[in-house]
mmCIF file of C-alpha atoms in Angstrom:
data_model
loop_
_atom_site.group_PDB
_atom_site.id
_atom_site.type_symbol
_atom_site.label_atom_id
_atom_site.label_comp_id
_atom_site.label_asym_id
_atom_site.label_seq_id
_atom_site.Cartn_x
_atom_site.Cartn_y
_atom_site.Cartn_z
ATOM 1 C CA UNK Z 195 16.146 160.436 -96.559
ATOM 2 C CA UNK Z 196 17.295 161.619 -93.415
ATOM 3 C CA UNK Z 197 14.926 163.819 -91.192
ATOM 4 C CA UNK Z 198 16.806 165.903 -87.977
ATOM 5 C CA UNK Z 199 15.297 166.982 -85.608
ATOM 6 C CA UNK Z 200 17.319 169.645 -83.020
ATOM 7 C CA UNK Z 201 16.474 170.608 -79.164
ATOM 8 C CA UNK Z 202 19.045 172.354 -77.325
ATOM 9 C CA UNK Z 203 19.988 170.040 -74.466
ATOM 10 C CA UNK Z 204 20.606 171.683 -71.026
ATOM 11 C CA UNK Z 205 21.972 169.766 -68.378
ATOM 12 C CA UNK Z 206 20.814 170.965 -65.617
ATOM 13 C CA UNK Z 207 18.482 173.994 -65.379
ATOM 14 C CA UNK Z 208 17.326 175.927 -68.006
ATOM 15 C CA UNK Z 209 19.776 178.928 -66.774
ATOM 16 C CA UNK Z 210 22.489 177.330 -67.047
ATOM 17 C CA UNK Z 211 25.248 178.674 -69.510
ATOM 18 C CA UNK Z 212 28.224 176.147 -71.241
ATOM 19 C CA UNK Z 213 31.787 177.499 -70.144
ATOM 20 C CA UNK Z 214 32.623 180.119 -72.818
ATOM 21 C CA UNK Z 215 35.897 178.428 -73.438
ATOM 22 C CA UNK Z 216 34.548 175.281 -75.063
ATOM 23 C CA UNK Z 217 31.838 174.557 -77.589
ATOM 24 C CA UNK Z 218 21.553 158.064 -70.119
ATOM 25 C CA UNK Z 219 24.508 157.044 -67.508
ATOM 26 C CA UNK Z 220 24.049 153.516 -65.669
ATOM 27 C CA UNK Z 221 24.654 153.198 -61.811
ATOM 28 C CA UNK Z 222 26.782 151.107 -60.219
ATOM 29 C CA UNK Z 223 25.649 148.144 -58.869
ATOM 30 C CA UNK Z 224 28.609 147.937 -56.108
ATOM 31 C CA UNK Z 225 27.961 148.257 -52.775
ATOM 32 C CA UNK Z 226 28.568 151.184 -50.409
ATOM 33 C CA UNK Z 227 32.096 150.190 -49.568
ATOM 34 C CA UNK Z 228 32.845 150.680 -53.622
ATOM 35 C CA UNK Z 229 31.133 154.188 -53.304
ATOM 36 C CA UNK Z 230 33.260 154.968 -50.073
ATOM 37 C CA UNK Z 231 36.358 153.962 -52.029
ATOM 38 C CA UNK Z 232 35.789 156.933 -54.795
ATOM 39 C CA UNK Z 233 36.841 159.241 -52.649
ATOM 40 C CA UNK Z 234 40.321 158.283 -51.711
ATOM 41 C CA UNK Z 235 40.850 156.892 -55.679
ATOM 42 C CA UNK Z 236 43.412 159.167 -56.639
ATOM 43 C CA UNK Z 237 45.994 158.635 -53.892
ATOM 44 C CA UNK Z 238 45.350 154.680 -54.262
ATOM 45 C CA UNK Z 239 44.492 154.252 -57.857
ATOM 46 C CA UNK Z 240 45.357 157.013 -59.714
ATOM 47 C CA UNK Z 241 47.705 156.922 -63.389
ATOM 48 C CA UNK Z 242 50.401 158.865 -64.445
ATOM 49 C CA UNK Z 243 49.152 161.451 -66.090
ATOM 50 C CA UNK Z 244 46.378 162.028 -63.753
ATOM 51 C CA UNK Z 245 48.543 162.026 -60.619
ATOM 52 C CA UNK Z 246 50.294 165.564 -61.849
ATOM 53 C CA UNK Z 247 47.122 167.107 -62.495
ATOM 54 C CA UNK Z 248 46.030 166.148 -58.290
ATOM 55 C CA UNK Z 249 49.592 167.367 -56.980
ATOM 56 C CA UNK Z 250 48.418 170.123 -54.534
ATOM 57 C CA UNK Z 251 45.199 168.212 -53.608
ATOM 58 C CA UNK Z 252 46.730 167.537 -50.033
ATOM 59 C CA UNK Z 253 46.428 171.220 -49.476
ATOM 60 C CA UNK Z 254 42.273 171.154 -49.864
ATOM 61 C CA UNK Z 255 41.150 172.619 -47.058
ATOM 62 C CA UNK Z 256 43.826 175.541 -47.151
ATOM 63 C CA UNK Z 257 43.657 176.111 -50.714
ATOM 64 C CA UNK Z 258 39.610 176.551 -50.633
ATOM 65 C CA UNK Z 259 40.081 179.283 -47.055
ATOM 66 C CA UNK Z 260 38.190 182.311 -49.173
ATOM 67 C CA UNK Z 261 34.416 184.303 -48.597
ATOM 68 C CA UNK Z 262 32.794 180.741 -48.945
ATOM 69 C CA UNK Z 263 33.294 180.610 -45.469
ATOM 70 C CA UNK Z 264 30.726 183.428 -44.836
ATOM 71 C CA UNK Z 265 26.803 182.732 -44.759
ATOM 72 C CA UNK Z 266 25.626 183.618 -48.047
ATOM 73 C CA UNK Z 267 23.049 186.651 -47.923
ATOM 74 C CA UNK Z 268 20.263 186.612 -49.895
ATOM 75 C CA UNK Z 269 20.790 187.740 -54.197
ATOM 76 C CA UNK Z 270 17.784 189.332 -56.186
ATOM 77 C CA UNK Z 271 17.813 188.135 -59.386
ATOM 78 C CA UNK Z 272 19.377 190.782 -61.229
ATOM 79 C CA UNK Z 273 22.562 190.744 -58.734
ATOM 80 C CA UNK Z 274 22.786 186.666 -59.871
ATOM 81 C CA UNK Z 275 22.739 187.938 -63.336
ATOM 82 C CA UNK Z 276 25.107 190.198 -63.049
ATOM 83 C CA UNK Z 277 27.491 188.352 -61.426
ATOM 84 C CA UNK Z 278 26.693 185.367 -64.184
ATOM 85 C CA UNK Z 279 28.026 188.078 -66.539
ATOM 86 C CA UNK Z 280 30.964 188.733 -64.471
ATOM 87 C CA UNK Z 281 31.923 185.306 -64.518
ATOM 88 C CA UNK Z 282 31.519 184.818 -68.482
ATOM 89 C CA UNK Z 283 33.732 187.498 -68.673
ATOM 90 C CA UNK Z 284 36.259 186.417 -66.356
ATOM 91 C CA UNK Z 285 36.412 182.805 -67.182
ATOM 92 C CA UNK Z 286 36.835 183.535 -71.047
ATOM 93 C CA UNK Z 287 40.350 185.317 -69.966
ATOM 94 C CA UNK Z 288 41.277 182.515 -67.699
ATOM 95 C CA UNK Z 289 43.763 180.601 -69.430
ATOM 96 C CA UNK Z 290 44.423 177.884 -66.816
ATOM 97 C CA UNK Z 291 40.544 176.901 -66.060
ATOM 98 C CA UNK Z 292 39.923 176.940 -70.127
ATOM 99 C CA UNK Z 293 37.974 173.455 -71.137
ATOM 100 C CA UNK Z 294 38.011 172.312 -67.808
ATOM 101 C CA UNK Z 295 34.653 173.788 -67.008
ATOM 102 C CA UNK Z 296 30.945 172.390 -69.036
ATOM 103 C CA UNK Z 297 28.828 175.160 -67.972
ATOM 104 C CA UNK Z 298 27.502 177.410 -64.718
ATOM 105 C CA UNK Z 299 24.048 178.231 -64.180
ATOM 106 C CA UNK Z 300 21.846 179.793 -61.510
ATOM 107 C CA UNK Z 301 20.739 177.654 -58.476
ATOM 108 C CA UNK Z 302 18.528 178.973 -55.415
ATOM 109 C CA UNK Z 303 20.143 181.748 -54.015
ATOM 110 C CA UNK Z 304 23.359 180.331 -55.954
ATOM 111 C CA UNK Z 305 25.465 180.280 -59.029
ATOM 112 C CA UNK Z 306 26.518 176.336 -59.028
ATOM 113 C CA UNK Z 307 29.663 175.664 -61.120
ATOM 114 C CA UNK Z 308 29.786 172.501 -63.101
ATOM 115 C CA UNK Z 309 33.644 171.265 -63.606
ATOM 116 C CA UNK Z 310 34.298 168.348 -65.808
ATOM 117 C CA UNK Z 311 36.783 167.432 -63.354
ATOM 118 C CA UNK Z 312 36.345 168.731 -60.325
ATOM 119 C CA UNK Z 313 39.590 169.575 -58.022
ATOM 120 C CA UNK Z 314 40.699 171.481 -54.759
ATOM 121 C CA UNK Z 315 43.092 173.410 -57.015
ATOM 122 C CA UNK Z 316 40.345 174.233 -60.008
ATOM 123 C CA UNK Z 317 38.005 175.082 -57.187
ATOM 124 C CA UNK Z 318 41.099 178.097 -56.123
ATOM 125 C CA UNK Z 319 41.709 178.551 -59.184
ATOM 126 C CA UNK Z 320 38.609 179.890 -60.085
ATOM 127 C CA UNK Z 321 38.282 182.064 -56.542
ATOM 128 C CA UNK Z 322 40.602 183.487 -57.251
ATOM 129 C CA UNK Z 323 41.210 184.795 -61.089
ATOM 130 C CA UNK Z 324 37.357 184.444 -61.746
ATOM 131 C CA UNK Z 325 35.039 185.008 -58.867
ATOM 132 C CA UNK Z 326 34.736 184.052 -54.736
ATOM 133 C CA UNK Z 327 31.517 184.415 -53.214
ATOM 134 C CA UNK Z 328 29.539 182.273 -50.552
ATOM 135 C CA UNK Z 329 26.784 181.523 -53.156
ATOM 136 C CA UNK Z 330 29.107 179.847 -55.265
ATOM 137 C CA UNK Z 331 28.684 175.643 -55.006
ATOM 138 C CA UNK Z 332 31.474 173.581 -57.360
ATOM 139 C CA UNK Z 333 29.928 170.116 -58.703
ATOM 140 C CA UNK Z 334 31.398 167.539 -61.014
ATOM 141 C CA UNK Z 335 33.154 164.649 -60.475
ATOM 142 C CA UNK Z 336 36.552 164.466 -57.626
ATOM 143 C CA UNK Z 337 37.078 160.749 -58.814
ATOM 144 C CA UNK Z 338 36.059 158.778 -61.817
ATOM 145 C CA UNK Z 339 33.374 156.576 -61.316
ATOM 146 C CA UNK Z 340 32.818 153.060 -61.328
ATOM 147 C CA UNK Z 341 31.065 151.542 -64.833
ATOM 148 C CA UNK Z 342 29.900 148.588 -65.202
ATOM 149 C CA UNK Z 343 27.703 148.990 -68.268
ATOM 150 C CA UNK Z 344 27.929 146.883 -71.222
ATOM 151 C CA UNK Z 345 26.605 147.054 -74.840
ATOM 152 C CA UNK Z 346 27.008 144.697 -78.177
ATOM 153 C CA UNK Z 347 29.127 145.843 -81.364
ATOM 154 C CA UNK Z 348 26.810 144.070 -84.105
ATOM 155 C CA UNK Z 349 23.234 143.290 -83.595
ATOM 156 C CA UNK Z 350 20.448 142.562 -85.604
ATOM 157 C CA UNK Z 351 22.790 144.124 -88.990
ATOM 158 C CA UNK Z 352 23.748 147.294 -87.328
ATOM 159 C CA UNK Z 353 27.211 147.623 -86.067
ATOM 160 C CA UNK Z 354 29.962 150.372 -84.749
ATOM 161 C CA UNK Z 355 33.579 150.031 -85.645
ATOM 162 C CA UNK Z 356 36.325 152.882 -84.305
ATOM 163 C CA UNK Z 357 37.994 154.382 -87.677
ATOM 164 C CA UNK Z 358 41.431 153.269 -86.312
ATOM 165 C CA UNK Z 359 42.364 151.058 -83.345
ATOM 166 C CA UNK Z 360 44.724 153.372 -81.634
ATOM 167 C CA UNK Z 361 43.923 156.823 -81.495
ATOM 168 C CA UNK Z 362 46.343 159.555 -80.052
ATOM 169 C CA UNK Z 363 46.033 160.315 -76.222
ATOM 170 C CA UNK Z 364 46.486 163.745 -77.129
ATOM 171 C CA UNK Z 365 43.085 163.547 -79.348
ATOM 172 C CA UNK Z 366 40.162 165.568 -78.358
ATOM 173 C CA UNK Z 367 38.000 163.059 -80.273
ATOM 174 C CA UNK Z 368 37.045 159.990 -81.380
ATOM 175 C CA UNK Z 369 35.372 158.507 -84.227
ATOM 176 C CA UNK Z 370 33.279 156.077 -85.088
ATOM 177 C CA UNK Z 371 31.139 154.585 -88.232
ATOM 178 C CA UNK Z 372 27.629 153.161 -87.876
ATOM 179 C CA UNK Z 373 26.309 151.217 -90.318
ATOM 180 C CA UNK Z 374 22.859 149.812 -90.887
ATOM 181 C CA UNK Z 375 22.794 146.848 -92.919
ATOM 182 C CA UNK Z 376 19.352 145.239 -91.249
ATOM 183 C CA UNK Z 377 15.996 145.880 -93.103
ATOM 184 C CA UNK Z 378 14.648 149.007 -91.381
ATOM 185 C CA UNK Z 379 16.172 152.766 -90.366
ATOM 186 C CA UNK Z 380 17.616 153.432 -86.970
ATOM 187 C CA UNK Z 381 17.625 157.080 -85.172
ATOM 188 C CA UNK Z 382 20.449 158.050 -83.409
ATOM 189 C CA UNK Z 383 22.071 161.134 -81.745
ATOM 190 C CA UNK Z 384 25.007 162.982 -80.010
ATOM 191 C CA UNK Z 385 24.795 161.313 -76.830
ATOM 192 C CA UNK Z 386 27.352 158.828 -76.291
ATOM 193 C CA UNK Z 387 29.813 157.850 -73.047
ATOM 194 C CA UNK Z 388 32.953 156.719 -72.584
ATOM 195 C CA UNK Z 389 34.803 154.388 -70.595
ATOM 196 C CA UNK Z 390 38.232 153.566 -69.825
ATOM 197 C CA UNK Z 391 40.164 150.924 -68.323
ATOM 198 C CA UNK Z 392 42.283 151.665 -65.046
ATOM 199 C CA UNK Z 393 45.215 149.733 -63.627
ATOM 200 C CA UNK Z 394 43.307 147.480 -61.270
ATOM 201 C CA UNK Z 395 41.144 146.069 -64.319
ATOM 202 C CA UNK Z 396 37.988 148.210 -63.237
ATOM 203 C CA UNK Z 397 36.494 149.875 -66.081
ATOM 204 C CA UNK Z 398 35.659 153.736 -64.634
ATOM 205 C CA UNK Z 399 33.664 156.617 -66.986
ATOM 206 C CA UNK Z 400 35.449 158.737 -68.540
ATOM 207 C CA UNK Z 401 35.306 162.611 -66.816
ATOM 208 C CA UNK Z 402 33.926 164.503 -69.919
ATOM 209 C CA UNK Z 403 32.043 167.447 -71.291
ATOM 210 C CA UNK Z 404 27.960 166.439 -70.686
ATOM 211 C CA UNK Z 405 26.410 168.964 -72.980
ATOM 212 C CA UNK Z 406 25.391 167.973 -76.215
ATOM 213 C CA UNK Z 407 22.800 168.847 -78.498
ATOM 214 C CA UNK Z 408 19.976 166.686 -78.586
ATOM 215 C CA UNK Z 409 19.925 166.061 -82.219
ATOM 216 C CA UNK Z 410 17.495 162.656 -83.799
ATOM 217 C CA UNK Z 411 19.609 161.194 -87.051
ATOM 218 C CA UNK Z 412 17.347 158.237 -88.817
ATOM 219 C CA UNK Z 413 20.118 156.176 -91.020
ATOM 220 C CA UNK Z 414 18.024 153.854 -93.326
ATOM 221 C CA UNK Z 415 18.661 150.829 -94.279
ATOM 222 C CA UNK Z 416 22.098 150.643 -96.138
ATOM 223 C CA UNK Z 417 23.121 153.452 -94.944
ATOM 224 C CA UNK Z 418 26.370 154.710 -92.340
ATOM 225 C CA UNK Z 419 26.822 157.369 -90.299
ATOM 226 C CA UNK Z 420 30.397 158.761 -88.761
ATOM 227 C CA UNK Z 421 29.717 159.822 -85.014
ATOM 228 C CA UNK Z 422 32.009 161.270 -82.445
ATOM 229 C CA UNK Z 423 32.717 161.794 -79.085
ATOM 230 C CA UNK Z 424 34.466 164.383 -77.947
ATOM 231 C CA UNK Z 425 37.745 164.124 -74.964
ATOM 232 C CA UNK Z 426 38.841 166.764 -72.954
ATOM 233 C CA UNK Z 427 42.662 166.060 -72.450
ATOM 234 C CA UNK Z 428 42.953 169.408 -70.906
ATOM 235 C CA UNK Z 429 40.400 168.835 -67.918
ATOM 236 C CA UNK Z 430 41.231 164.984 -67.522
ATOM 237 C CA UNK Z 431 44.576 164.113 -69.020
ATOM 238 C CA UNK Z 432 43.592 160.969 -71.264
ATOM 239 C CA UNK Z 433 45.194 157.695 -69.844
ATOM 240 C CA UNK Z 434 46.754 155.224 -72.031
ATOM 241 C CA UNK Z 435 44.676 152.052 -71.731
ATOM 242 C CA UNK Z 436 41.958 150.681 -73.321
ATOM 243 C CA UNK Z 437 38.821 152.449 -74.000
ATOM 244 C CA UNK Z 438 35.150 151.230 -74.656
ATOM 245 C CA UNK Z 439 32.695 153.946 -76.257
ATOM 246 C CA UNK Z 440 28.846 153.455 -75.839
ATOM 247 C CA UNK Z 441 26.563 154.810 -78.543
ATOM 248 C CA UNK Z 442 22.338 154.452 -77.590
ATOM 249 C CA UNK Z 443 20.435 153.764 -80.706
ATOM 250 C CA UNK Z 444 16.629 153.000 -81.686
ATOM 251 C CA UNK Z 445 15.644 150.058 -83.762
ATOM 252 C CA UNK Z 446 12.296 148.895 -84.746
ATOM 253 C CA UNK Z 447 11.016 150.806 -81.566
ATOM 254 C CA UNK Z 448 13.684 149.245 -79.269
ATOM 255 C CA UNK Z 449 16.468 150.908 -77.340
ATOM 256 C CA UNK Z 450 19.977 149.280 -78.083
ATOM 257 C CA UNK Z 451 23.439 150.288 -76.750
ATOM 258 C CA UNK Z 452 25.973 149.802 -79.150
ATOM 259 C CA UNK Z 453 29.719 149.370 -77.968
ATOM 260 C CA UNK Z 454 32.994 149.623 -79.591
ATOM 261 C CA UNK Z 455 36.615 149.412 -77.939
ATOM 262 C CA UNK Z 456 39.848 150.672 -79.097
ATOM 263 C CA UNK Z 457 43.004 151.991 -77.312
ATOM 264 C CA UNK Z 458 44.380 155.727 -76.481
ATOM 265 C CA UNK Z 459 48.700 155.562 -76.734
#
């Protein structure tokens, strides 16, 4: 018998809104010479396919000249609203930003917006066909991050297994089956992350959409489960490497990451 259990995840504020164009993370242990070294990753580490999507990046500071360089007066509440609204609108019409934004949400005296991956040429993008104000502050990731977590693919009878080695780089998921063959039930969710392996041999997380529903699944003994975890191609064009997906699980009262690898061609 399975019992669910559903709370609408947010991930940030409770104002925030997911992108209307689409439906816990270790740190690093490096030092601060490996953090200093995200920032110039694309121009000295960067694939293929993720090289095109960076092409005018050179051009940051011209790119971004807009009414962000005005001080920001001060918003009542029902002006942030509105413009919220104005954005939905907007960005719903805006072919070239669609997936490539998780959500935007009210901030003090702000409307913050939350790219999956976040770029000089997304940020002018969105100035100009959506909306350019001085309140507006652009988050998300400008390089993927170092991972260094690990987890175990069989433990204690439970295990994950991908539901083909080699999935499709143009796939906007993955799948997976979990099965429970120990003694007692396991809960599990919708949370999961994703890393992949660059050309260096550094494993780096995979720039994704964060919202997810936070859903409890109990699988009892026995029993399987097919989970998921959803790519976005479009926002972070999927390298072809090897890929490890990380699925939390409790068993017995104890928190266990599960881990299964496969490759994206």
């Amino acid at each position: 018998m399975k019992k669910v259990i559903s709370i609408l995840f947010a991930l940030a504020l409770f104002s925030c809104r997911p992108s209307s164009n689409q439906s816990a993370s270790e740190s690093s242990a490096s030092d601060s010479v490996e953090l200093k070294k995200q920032e110039a990753w694309e121009s000295a580490h960067r694939l293929d396919s993720v090289e095109a999507l960076l092409a005018e990046e050179g051009n940051e500071h011209d790119a971004e000249a807009s009414a962000s360089d005005k001080p920001a007066r001060q918003y009542s509440e029902h002006e942030l609203n509105a413009i919220m609204d104005t954005i939905g609108q907007r960005l719903s019409k805006c072919k070239e930003l669609s997936g490539c934004i998780s959500s935007y949400c009210t901030v003090a005296n702000g409307i913050e917006v939350n790219f999956i991956y976040n770029t000089a040429e997304r940020r002018r993008l969105f100035r100009q066909k959506v909306y350019d104000a001085p309140i507006l502050k652009f988050v998300g990731p400008e390089s993927p991050i170092r991972m260094s977590k690990t987890g175990v693919s069989d433990t204690l009878g439970i295990s994950i297994r991908p539901t083909q080695d080699v999935f499709p780089i143009t796939a906007e998921e993955v799948t997976f089956i979990l099965k429970n063959n120990s003694s007692s039930e396991l809960t599990c969710g919708e949370h999961c992350e994703i890393a992949f392996l660059d050309s260096e041999g550094v494993w780096r997380k995979l720039p994704r959409n964060e919202m997810f529903n936070d859903i409890g699944y109990e699988v009892d003994p026995n029993g399987s489960r097919k989970v998921s975890g959803r790519l976005n191609p479009k926002a972070f064009p999927t390298p072809a490497t090897r890929y490890r997906f990380f699925y939390p699980i409790i068993h017995n009262g104890k928190n266990i990451t599960l881990m299964a690898e496969y490759e994206m061609r």
